[in-house]
C-alpha atoms as a PDB file:
ATOM      1  CA  MET A   1     150.028 196.411 117.180  1.00  0.00           C
ATOM      2  CA  MET A   2     147.540 193.675 116.415  1.00  0.00           C
ATOM      3  CA  GLU A   3     147.816 192.217 119.898  1.00  0.00           C
ATOM      4  CA  GLN A   4     146.560 195.537 121.352  1.00  0.00           C
ATOM      5  CA  HIS A   5     143.453 195.354 119.166  1.00  0.00           C
ATOM      6  CA  VAL A   6     142.832 191.799 120.315  1.00  0.00           C
ATOM      7  CA  ILE A   7     143.279 192.828 123.975  1.00  0.00           C
ATOM      8  CA  GLN A   8     140.798 195.681 123.470  1.00  0.00           C
ATOM      9  CA  THR A   9     138.355 193.176 121.985  1.00  0.00           C
ATOM     10  CA  PHE A  10     138.808 190.937 125.029  1.00  0.00           C
ATOM     11  CA  GLU A  11     138.098 193.905 127.311  1.00  0.00           C
ATOM     12  CA  LEU A  12     134.983 194.715 125.311  1.00  0.00           C
ATOM     13  CA  PHE A  13     133.596 191.187 125.724  1.00  0.00           C
ATOM     14  CA  GLY A  14     134.515 190.900 129.420  1.00  0.00           C
ATOM     15  CA  PRO A  15     133.413 187.497 130.762  1.00  0.00           C
ATOM     16  CA  PHE A  16     133.090 186.138 127.218  1.00  0.00           C
ATOM     17  CA  ALA A  17     136.718 187.011 126.417  1.00  0.00           C
ATOM     18  CA  PRO A  18     137.916 183.373 126.643  1.00  0.00           C
ATOM     19  CA  PHE A  19     135.385 182.367 123.978  1.00  0.00           C
ATOM     20  CA  VAL A  20     136.458 185.305 121.817  1.00  0.00           C
ATOM     21  CA  SER A  21     140.096 184.258 122.267  1.00  0.00           C
ATOM     22  CA  VAL A  22     139.360 180.726 121.047  1.00  0.00           C
ATOM     23  CA  LEU A  23     137.275 182.096 118.160  1.00  0.00           C
ATOM     24  CA  VAL A  24     140.104 184.416 117.071  1.00  0.00           C
ATOM     25  CA  GLY A  25     142.507 181.449 117.220  1.00  0.00           C
ATOM     26  CA  ILE A  26     140.157 179.419 115.045  1.00  0.00           C
ATOM     27  CA  VAL A  27     139.865 182.215 112.470  1.00  0.00           C
ATOM     28  CA  VAL A  28     143.648 182.669 112.338  1.00  0.00           C
ATOM     29  CA  SER A  29     144.070 178.922 111.755  1.00  0.00           C
ATOM     30  CA  ILE A  30     141.429 178.822 109.034  1.00  0.00           C
ATOM     31  CA  VAL A  31     142.883 181.809 107.196  1.00  0.00           C
ATOM     32  CA  GLY A  32     146.240 180.081 107.365  1.00  0.00           C
ATOM     33  CA  VAL A  33     148.473 183.020 106.500  1.00  0.00           C
ATOM     34  CA  LEU A  34     148.231 185.101 109.661  1.00  0.00           C
ATOM     35  CA  PRO A  35     150.783 184.434 112.383  1.00  0.00           C
ATOM     36  CA  SER A  36     149.275 183.143 115.615  1.00  0.00           C
ATOM     37  CA  THR A  37     151.890 184.926 117.713  1.00  0.00           C
ATOM     38  CA  PHE A  38     149.803 188.077 118.084  1.00  0.00           C
ATOM     39  CA  VAL A  39     146.917 186.015 119.505  1.00  0.00           C
ATOM     40  CA  THR A  40     149.296 184.205 121.836  1.00  0.00           C
ATOM     41  CA  ALA A  41     150.785 187.520 122.984  1.00  0.00           C
ATOM     42  CA  ALA A  42     147.331 188.995 123.626  1.00  0.00           C
ATOM     43  CA  ASN A  43     146.293 185.865 125.538  1.00  0.00           C
ATOM     44  CA  LEU A  44     149.417 185.966 127.708  1.00  0.00           C
ATOM     45  CA  VAL A  45     148.939 189.648 128.525  1.00  0.00           C
ATOM     46  CA  TYR A  46     145.203 189.477 129.189  1.00  0.00           C
ATOM     47  CA  PHE A  47     144.765 186.022 130.754  1.00  0.00           C
ATOM     48  CA  GLY A  48     148.204 185.335 132.212  1.00  0.00           C
ATOM     49  CA  LEU A  49     150.803 182.742 131.338  1.00  0.00           C
ATOM     50  CA  TRP A  50     148.973 179.471 132.074  1.00  0.00           C
ATOM     51  CA  TYR A  51     145.394 180.323 131.137  1.00  0.00           C
ATOM     52  CA  GLY A  52     146.590 182.300 128.105  1.00  0.00           C
ATOM     53  CA  THR A  53     148.664 179.334 126.941  1.00  0.00           C
ATOM     54  CA  LEU A  54     145.707 176.985 127.370  1.00  0.00           C
ATOM     55  CA  LEU A  55     143.379 179.283 125.400  1.00  0.00           C
ATOM     56  CA  SER A  56     145.954 179.694 122.612  1.00  0.00           C
ATOM     57  CA  PHE A  57     146.385 175.924 122.415  1.00  0.00           C
ATOM     58  CA  ILE A  58     142.630 175.256 122.326  1.00  0.00           C
ATOM     59  CA  GLY A  59     142.146 177.912 119.623  1.00  0.00           C
ATOM     60  CA  GLU A  60     144.916 176.472 117.472  1.00  0.00           C
ATOM     61  CA  VAL A  61     143.737 172.865 117.815  1.00  0.00           C
ATOM     62  CA  LEU A  62     140.092 173.698 117.099  1.00  0.00           C
ATOM     63  CA  GLY A  63     141.216 175.983 114.285  1.00  0.00           C
ATOM     64  CA  ALA A  64     143.287 173.217 112.714  1.00  0.00           C
ATOM     65  CA  VAL A  65     140.304 170.829 112.835  1.00  0.00           C
ATOM     66  CA  CYS A  66     137.939 173.446 111.368  1.00  0.00           C
ATOM     67  CA  ALA A  67     140.467 174.286 108.649  1.00  0.00           C
ATOM     68  CA  PHE A  68     140.955 170.580 107.896  1.00  0.00           C
ATOM     69  CA  LEU A  69     137.200 170.053 107.498  1.00  0.00           C
ATOM     70  CA  LEU A  70     136.672 173.215 105.433  1.00  0.00           C
ATOM     71  CA  TYR A  71     139.678 172.526 103.235  1.00  0.00           C
ATOM     72  CA  ARG A  72     138.623 168.923 102.704  1.00  0.00           C
ATOM     73  CA  LYS A  73     135.167 170.076 101.620  1.00  0.00           C
ATOM     74  CA  GLY A  74     136.539 172.822  99.364  1.00  0.00           C
ATOM     75  CA  LEU A  75     139.569 171.009  98.012  1.00  0.00           C
ATOM     76  CA  ARG A  76     137.548 169.127  95.457  1.00  0.00           C
ATOM     77  CA  TYR A  77     137.232 172.452  93.684  1.00  0.00           C
ATOM     78  CA  ALA A  78     140.288 174.362  94.841  1.00  0.00           C
ATOM     79  CA  LEU A  79     142.943 171.783  94.038  1.00  0.00           C
ATOM     80  CA  ARG A  80     142.374 172.005  90.338  1.00  0.00           C
ATOM     81  CA  ARG A  81     145.526 174.136  90.445  1.00  0.00           C
ATOM     82  CA  PRO A  82     148.500 172.103  91.641  1.00  0.00           C
ATOM     83  CA  LEU A  83     150.360 172.949  94.833  1.00  0.00           C
ATOM     84  CA  PRO A  84     153.932 174.272  94.547  1.00  0.00           C
ATOM     85  CA  ASP A  85     156.389 171.407  93.941  1.00  0.00           C
ATOM     86  CA  ARG A  86     157.827 171.329  97.470  1.00  0.00           C
ATOM     87  CA  PHE A  87     154.331 170.905  98.973  1.00  0.00           C
ATOM     88  CA  ALA A  88     152.983 168.665  96.197  1.00  0.00           C
ATOM     89  CA  ARG A  89     155.630 166.058  97.063  1.00  0.00           C
ATOM     90  CA  LEU A  90     154.526 166.133 100.713  1.00  0.00           C
ATOM     91  CA  GLN A  91     150.897 165.761  99.660  1.00  0.00           C
ATOM     92  CA  GLN A  92     151.699 162.774  97.430  1.00  0.00           C
ATOM     93  CA  LYS A  93     153.763 161.160 100.180  1.00  0.00           C
ATOM     94  CA  LEU A  94     150.990 161.612 102.730  1.00  0.00           C
ATOM     95  CA  GLN A  95     148.366 160.259 100.301  1.00  0.00           C
ATOM     96  CA  ALA A  96     150.388 157.067  99.948  1.00  0.00           C
ATOM     97  CA  GLN A  97     150.666 156.630 103.710  1.00  0.00           C
ATOM     98  CA  LYS A  98     148.218 154.981 106.058  1.00  0.00           C
ATOM     99  CA  GLY A  99     147.821 154.668 109.809  1.00  0.00           C
ATOM    100  CA  ARG A 100     150.948 155.048 111.896  1.00  0.00           C
ATOM    101  CA  GLU A 101     153.094 156.306 109.024  1.00  0.00           C
ATOM    102  CA  ALA A 102     150.610 159.098 108.170  1.00  0.00           C
ATOM    103  CA  PHE A 103     150.281 159.931 111.884  1.00  0.00           C
ATOM    104  CA  LEU A 104     154.052 160.330 112.236  1.00  0.00           C
ATOM    105  CA  THR A 105     154.287 162.458 109.090  1.00  0.00           C
ATOM    106  CA  ILE A 106     151.595 164.885 110.317  1.00  0.00           C
ATOM    107  CA  LEU A 107     153.188 164.947 113.771  1.00  0.00           C
ATOM    108  CA  LEU A 108     156.587 165.767 112.278  1.00  0.00           C
ATOM    109  CA  LEU A 109     155.148 168.471 110.024  1.00  0.00           C
ATOM    110  CA  ARG A 110     153.491 170.106 113.059  1.00  0.00           C
ATOM    111  CA  VAL A 111     156.695 170.065 115.079  1.00  0.00           C
ATOM    112  CA  LEU A 112     158.898 171.515 112.322  1.00  0.00           C
ATOM    113  CA  PRO A 113     158.928 175.295 112.776  1.00  0.00           C
ATOM    114  CA  PHE A 114     159.433 176.189 109.108  1.00  0.00           C
ATOM    115  CA  VAL A 115     156.357 174.330 107.774  1.00  0.00           C
ATOM    116  CA  PRO A 116     153.388 176.728 107.830  1.00  0.00           C
ATOM    117  CA  SER A 117     150.382 175.449 109.759  1.00  0.00           C
ATOM    118  CA  GLY A 118     148.043 176.223 106.851  1.00  0.00           C
ATOM    119  CA  ILE A 119     150.097 174.003 104.547  1.00  0.00           C
ATOM    120  CA  VAL A 120     149.900 171.101 107.023  1.00  0.00           C
ATOM    121  CA  ASN A 121     146.113 171.542 107.128  1.00  0.00           C
ATOM    122  CA  ILE A 122     145.784 171.643 103.328  1.00  0.00           C
ATOM    123  CA  ILE A 123     148.093 168.688 102.702  1.00  0.00           C
ATOM    124  CA  SER A 124     146.354 166.612 105.367  1.00  0.00           C
ATOM    125  CA  ALA A 125     142.890 167.501 104.072  1.00  0.00           C
ATOM    126  CA  ALA A 126     143.902 166.545 100.536  1.00  0.00           C
ATOM    127  CA  SER A 127     145.490 163.281 101.627  1.00  0.00           C
ATOM    128  CA  GLY A 128     142.446 161.339 102.732  1.00  0.00           C
ATOM    129  CA  VAL A 129     143.598 160.714 106.320  1.00  0.00           C
ATOM    130  CA  SER A 130     140.788 160.392 108.836  1.00  0.00           C
ATOM    131  CA  ILE A 131     139.763 163.332 110.992  1.00  0.00           C
ATOM    132  CA  LEU A 132     140.649 161.345 114.125  1.00  0.00           C
ATOM    133  CA  LEU A 133     144.170 160.594 112.867  1.00  0.00           C
ATOM    134  CA  PHE A 134     144.645 164.237 111.874  1.00  0.00           C
ATOM    135  CA  LEU A 135     143.297 165.513 115.211  1.00  0.00           C
ATOM    136  CA  SER A 136     145.511 163.281 117.321  1.00  0.00           C
ATOM    137  CA  ALA A 137     148.732 163.838 115.317  1.00  0.00           C
ATOM    138  CA  SER A 138     148.087 167.553 114.926  1.00  0.00           C
ATOM    139  CA  THR A 139     147.293 168.061 118.606  1.00  0.00           C
ATOM    140  CA  LEU A 140     150.393 166.197 119.793  1.00  0.00           C
ATOM    141  CA  GLY A 141     152.548 168.092 117.291  1.00  0.00           C
ATOM    142  CA  LYS A 142     151.159 171.424 118.428  1.00  0.00           C
ATOM    143  CA  ILE A 143     152.219 170.888 122.052  1.00  0.00           C
ATOM    144  CA  PRO A 144     155.964 171.509 121.563  1.00  0.00           C
ATOM    145  CA  ALA A 145     155.297 174.154 118.911  1.00  0.00           C
ATOM    146  CA  MET A 146     152.912 176.007 121.252  1.00  0.00           C
ATOM    147  CA  LEU A 147     155.308 175.790 124.184  1.00  0.00           C
ATOM    148  CA  LEU A 148     158.138 177.213 122.077  1.00  0.00           C
ATOM    149  CA  GLU A 149     155.868 179.988 120.802  1.00  0.00           C
ATOM    150  CA  VAL A 150     154.718 180.858 124.335  1.00  0.00           C
ATOM    151  CA  LEU A 151     158.299 180.863 125.599  1.00  0.00           C
ATOM    152  CA  ALA A 152     159.474 183.090 122.750  1.00  0.00           C
ATOM    153  CA  VAL A 153     156.536 185.506 123.060  1.00  0.00           C
ATOM    154  CA  HIS A 154     156.812 185.637 126.854  1.00  0.00           C
ATOM    155  CA  GLN A 155     160.562 186.298 126.740  1.00  0.00           C
ATOM    156  CA  PHE A 156     160.073 188.904 124.029  1.00  0.00           C
ATOM    157  CA  MET A 157     157.426 190.725 126.089  1.00  0.00           C
ATOM    158  CA  GLN A 158     159.691 190.675 129.171  1.00  0.00           C
ATOM    159  CA  SER A 159     162.680 192.197 127.382  1.00  0.00           C
ATOM    160  CA  SER A 160     163.464 195.875 126.931  1.00  0.00           C
ATOM    161  CA  THR A 161     162.392 197.811 123.847  1.00  0.00           C
ATOM    162  CA  THR A 162     165.963 197.868 122.512  1.00  0.00           C
ATOM    163  CA  VAL A 163     166.235 194.097 122.809  1.00  0.00           C
ATOM    164  CA  GLN A 164     162.791 193.679 121.192  1.00  0.00           C
ATOM    165  CA  TRP A 165     163.783 195.771 118.182  1.00  0.00           C
ATOM    166  CA  SER A 166     167.057 193.865 117.911  1.00  0.00           C
ATOM    167  CA  ILE A 167     165.261 190.520 117.987  1.00  0.00           C
ATOM    168  CA  ALA A 168     162.699 191.754 115.443  1.00  0.00           C
ATOM    169  CA  GLY A 169     165.504 192.963 113.167  1.00  0.00           C
ATOM    170  CA  ILE A 170     167.385 189.673 113.413  1.00  0.00           C
ATOM    171  CA  ALA A 171     164.191 187.729 112.734  1.00  0.00           C
ATOM    172  CA  LEU A 172     163.407 189.885 109.701  1.00  0.00           C
ATOM    173  CA  VAL A 173     166.918 189.472 108.278  1.00  0.00           C
ATOM    174  CA  GLY A 174     166.750 185.717 108.920  1.00  0.00           C
ATOM    175  CA  TYR A 175     163.410 185.488 107.170  1.00  0.00           C
ATOM    176  CA  LEU A 176     164.649 187.486 104.166  1.00  0.00           C
ATOM    177  CA  VAL A 177     167.771 185.308 103.882  1.00  0.00           C
ATOM    178  CA  TYR A 178     165.571 182.199 104.068  1.00  0.00           C
ATOM    179  CA  ARG A 179     163.269 183.515 101.296  1.00  0.00           C
ATOM    180  CA  VAL A 180     166.201 184.427  99.028  1.00  0.00           C
ATOM    181  CA  TYR A 181     167.735 180.990  99.628  1.00  0.00           C
ATOM    182  CA  GLN A 182     164.388 179.349  98.877  1.00  0.00           C
ATOM    183  CA  LYS A 183     164.019 181.231  95.574  1.00  0.00           C
ATOM    184  CA  ARG A 184     167.579 180.413  94.523  1.00  0.00           C
ATOM    185  CA  ILE A 185     167.087 176.716  95.267  1.00  0.00           C
ATOM    186  CA  SER A 186     163.781 176.588  93.377  1.00  0.00           C
ATOM    187  CA  SER A 187     165.318 178.285  90.322  1.00  0.00           C
ATOM    188  CA  ILE A 188     168.044 175.659  90.006  1.00  0.00           C
END
């Protein structure tokens, strides 16, 4: 599993493992398509519950800021192709918002579990909100999301192999049903 590779990397870097953990979290956030759960799992195993949670949170927050800045710089060129309709509407809505309203929208998008983190970063970077507004809303929104992720990963790691495979199977079926539903709705 990916978490085992990350743990081996932590062991290789010894006292610098916390910095490596944060760096891996930043890279995962910038890439935007990799799930952060494997980093969180590796952090919980290697560093323990509290320190692992803190490192995961720091990596995700710094990663979101780095992604925001990189996307903002690159979006002038990359957004020549339009976003899919469901995300383009969010981008347009956020562009029209200022101050508190934009803050609350970013906060809500961070808290919602079905909105990918990379999409929140891209939409925010394209919207013109300030880095300070993005950082504060994104950080506050990541707190409940991170706590839920840590709880889920911790409970998953504590359960038996049979329960883990059952949970993984249910999650996979749920995801496939969600994707089929999404495609059917978009084709209407």
